[in-house]
Tab-separated table of N, CA and C and ligand atoms in Angstrom:
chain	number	residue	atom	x	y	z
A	80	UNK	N	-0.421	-46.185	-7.710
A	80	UNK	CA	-0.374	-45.490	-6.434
A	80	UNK	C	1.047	-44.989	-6.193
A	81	UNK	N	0.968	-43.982	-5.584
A	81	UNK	CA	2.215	-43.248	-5.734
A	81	UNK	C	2.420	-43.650	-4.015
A	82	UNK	N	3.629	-44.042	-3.845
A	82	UNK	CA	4.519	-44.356	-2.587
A	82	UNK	C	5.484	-43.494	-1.918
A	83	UNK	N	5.325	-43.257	-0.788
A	83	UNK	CA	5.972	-41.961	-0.132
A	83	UNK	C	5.763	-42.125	1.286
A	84	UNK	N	6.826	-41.715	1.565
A	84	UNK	CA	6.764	-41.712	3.034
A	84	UNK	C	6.177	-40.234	3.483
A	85	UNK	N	5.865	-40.609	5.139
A	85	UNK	CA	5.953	-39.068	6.188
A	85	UNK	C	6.500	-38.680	6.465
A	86	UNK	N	7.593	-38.476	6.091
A	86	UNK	CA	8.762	-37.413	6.074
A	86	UNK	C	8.826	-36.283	4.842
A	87	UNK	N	8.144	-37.157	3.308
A	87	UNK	CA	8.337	-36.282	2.302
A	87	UNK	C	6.851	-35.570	2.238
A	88	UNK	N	5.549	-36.586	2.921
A	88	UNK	CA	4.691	-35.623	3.507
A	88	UNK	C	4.691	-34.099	4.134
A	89	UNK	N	5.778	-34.542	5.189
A	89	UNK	CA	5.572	-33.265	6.442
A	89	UNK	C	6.194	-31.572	5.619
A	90	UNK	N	7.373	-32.579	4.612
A	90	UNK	CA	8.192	-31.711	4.801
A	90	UNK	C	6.940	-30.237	3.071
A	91	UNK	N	6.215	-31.508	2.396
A	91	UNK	CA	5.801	-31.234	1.187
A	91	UNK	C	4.515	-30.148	1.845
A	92	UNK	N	3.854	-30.210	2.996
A	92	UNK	CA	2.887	-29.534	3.693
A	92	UNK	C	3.381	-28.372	3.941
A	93	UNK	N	5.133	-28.581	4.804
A	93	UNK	CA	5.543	-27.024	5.008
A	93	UNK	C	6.073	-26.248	3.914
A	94	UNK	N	6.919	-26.538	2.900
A	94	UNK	CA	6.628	-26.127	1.720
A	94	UNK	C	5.449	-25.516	1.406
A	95	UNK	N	4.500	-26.165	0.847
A	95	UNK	CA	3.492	-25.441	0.295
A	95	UNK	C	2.599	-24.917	1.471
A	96	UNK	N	2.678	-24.740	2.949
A	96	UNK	CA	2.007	-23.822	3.796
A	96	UNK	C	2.907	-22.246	3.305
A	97	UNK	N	4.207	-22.440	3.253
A	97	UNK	CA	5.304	-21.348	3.839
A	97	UNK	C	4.853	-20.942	2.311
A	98	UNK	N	5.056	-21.414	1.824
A	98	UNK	CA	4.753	-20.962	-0.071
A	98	UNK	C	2.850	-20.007	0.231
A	99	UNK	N	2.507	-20.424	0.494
A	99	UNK	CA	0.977	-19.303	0.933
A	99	UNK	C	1.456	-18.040	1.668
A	100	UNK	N	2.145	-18.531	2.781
A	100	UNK	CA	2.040	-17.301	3.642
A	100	UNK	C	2.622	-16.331	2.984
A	101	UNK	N	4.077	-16.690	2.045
A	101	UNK	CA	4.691	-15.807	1.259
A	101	UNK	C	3.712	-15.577	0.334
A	102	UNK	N	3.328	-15.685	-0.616
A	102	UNK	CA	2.547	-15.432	-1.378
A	102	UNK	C	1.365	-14.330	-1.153
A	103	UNK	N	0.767	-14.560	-0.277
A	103	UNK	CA	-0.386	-13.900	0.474
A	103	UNK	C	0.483	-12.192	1.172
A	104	UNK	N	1.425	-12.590	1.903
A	104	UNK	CA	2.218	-11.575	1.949
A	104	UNK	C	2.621	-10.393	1.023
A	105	UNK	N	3.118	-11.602	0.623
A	105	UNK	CA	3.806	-10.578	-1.179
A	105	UNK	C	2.644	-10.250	-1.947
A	106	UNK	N	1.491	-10.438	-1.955
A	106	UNK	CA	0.177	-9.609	-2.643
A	106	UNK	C	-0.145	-8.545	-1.771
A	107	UNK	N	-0.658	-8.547	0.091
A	107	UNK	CA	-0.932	-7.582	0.341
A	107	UNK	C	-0.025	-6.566	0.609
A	108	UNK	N	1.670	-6.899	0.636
A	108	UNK	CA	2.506	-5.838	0.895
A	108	UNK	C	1.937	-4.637	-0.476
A	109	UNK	N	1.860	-5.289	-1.513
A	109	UNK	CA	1.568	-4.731	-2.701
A	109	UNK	C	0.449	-3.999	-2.847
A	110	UNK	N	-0.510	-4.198	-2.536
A	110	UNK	CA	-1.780	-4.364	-2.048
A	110	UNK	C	-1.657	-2.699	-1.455
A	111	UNK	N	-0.554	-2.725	-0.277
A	111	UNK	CA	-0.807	-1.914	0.850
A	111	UNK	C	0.095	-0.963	-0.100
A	112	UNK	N	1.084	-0.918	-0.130
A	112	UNK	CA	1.936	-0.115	-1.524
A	112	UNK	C	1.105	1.012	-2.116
A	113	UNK	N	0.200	-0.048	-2.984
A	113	UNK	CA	-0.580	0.908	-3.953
A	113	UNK	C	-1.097	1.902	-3.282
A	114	UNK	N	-2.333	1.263	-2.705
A	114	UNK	CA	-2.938	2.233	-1.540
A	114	UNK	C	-2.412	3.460	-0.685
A	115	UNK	N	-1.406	2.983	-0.162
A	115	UNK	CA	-0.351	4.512	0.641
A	115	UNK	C	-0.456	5.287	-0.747
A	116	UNK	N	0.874	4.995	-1.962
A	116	UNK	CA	1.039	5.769	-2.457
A	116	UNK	C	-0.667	6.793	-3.587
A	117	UNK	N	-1.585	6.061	-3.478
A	117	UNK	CA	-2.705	6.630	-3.951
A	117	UNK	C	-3.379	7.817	-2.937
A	118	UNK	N	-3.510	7.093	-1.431
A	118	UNK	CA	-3.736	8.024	-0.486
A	118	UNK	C	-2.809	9.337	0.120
A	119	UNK	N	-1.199	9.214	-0.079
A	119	UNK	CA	-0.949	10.367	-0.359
A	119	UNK	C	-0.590	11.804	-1.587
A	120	UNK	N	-1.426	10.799	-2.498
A	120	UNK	CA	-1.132	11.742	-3.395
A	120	UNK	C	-2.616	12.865	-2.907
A	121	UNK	N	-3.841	11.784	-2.550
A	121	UNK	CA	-5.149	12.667	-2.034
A	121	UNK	C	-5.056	13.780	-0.689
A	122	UNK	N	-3.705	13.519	0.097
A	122	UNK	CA	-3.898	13.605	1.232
A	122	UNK	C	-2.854	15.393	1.110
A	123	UNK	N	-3.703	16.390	1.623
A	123	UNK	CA	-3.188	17.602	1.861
A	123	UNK	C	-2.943	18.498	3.157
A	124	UNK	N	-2.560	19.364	3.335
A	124	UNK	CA	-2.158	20.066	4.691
A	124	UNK	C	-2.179	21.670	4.428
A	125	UNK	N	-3.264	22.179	4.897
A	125	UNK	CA	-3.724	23.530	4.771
A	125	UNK	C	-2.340	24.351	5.173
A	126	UNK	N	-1.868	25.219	4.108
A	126	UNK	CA	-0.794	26.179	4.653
A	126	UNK	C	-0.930	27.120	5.945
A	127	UNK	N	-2.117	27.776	6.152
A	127	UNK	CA	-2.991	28.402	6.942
A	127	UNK	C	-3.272	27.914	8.514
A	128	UNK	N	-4.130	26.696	8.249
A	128	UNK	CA	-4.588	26.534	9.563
A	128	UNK	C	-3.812	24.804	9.987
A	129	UNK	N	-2.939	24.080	9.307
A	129	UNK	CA	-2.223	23.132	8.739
A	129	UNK	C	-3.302	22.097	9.656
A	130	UNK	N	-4.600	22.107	8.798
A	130	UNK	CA	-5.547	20.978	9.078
A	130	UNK	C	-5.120	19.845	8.098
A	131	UNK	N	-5.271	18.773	7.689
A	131	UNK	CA	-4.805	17.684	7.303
A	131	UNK	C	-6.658	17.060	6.598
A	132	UNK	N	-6.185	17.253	5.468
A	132	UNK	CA	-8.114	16.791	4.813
A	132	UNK	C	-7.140	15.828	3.300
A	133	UNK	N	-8.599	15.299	2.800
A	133	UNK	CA	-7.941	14.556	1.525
A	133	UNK	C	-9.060	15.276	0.389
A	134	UNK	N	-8.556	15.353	-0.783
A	134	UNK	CA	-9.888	15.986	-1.532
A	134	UNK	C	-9.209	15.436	-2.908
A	135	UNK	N	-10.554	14.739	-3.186
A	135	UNK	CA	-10.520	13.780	-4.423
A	135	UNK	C	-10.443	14.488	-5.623
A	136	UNK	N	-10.590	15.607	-5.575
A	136	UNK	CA	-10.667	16.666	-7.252
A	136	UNK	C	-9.672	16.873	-7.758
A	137	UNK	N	-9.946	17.116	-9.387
A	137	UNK	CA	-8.987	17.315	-9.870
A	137	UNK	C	-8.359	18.906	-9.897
A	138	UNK	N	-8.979	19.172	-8.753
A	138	UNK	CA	-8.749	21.099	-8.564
A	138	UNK	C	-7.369	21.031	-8.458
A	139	UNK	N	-6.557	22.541	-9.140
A	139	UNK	CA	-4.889	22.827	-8.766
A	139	UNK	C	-5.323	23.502	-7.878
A	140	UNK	N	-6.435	23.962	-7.187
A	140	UNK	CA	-6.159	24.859	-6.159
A	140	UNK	C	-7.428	24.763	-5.088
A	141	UNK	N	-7.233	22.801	-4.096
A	141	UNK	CA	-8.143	22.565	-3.282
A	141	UNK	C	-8.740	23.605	-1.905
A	142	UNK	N	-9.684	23.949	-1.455
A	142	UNK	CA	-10.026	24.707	-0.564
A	142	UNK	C	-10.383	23.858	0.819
A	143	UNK	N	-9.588	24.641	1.310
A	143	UNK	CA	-9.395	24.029	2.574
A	143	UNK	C	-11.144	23.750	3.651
A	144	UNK	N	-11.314	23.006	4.029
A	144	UNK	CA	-12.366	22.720	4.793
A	144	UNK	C	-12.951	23.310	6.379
A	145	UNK	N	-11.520	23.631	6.733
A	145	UNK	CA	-11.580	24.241	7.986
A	145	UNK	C	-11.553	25.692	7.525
A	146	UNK	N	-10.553	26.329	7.055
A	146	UNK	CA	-10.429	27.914	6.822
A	146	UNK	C	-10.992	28.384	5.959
A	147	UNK	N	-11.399	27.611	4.326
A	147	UNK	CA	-11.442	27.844	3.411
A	147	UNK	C	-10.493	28.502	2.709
A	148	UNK	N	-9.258	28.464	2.926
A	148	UNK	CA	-8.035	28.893	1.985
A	148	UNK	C	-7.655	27.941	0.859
A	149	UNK	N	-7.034	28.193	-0.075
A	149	UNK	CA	-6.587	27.769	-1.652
A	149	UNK	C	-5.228	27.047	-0.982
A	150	UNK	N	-4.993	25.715	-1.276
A	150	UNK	CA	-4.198	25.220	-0.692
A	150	UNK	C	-3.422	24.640	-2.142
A	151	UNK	N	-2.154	24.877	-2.600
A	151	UNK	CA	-1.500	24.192	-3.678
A	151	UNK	C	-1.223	22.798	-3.385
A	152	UNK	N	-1.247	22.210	-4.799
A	152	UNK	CA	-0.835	20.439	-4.626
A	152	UNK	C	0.834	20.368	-4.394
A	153	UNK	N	1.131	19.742	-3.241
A	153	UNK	CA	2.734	19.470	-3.256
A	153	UNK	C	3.308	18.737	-4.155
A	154	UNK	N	4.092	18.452	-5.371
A	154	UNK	CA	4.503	17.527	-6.356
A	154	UNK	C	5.429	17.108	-4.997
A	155	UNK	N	5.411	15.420	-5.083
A	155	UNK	CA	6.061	14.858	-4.147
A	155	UNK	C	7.549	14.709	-4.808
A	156	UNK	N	8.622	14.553	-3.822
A	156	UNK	CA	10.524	14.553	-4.486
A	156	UNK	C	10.339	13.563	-5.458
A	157	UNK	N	10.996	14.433	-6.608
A	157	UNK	CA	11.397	12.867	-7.328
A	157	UNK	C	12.634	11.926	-7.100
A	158	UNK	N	12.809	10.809	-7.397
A	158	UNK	CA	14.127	10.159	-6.462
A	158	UNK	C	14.393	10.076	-8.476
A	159	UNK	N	15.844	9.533	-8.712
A	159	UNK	CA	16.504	9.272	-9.635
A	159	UNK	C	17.112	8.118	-9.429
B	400	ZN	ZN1	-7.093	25.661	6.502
């Protein structure tokens, strides 16, 4: 039998609570990461009528939903 006090209890509970919350954190920050950067690569803005639609195709030249105009893909900045 392993011998221990409630002190190395309390302290071994908050440890491994605070160790979850981080954890759980640090997956959905990631989680949420991916997602933004996936949803704005879908996400466009009509030059024309600057309606805001997402269109899953692999079209270079999506048509807008409201006007029907040819809307180009923005290549987002590259950072260095
Ligand atoms: Zn439009």
């Amino acid at each position: 039998m392993i011998r221990t006090t409630l002190d190395i209890i309390v302290v071994f509970y908050l440890f491994s609570f605070l160790a979850g919350v981080f954890l759980m954190w640090f997956v959905f920050e990631r989680l949420r990461l991916q997602h933004g950067k996936k949803a704005d690569k879908l996400r466009l803005r009509c030059r024309m009528c600057a309606h805001e639609f997402e269109d899953p195709s692999d079209a270079e030249l999506p048509v807008c939903p409201s006007c029907g105009s040819l809307n180009e893909r923005e290549t987002p900045p590259q950072t260095f």
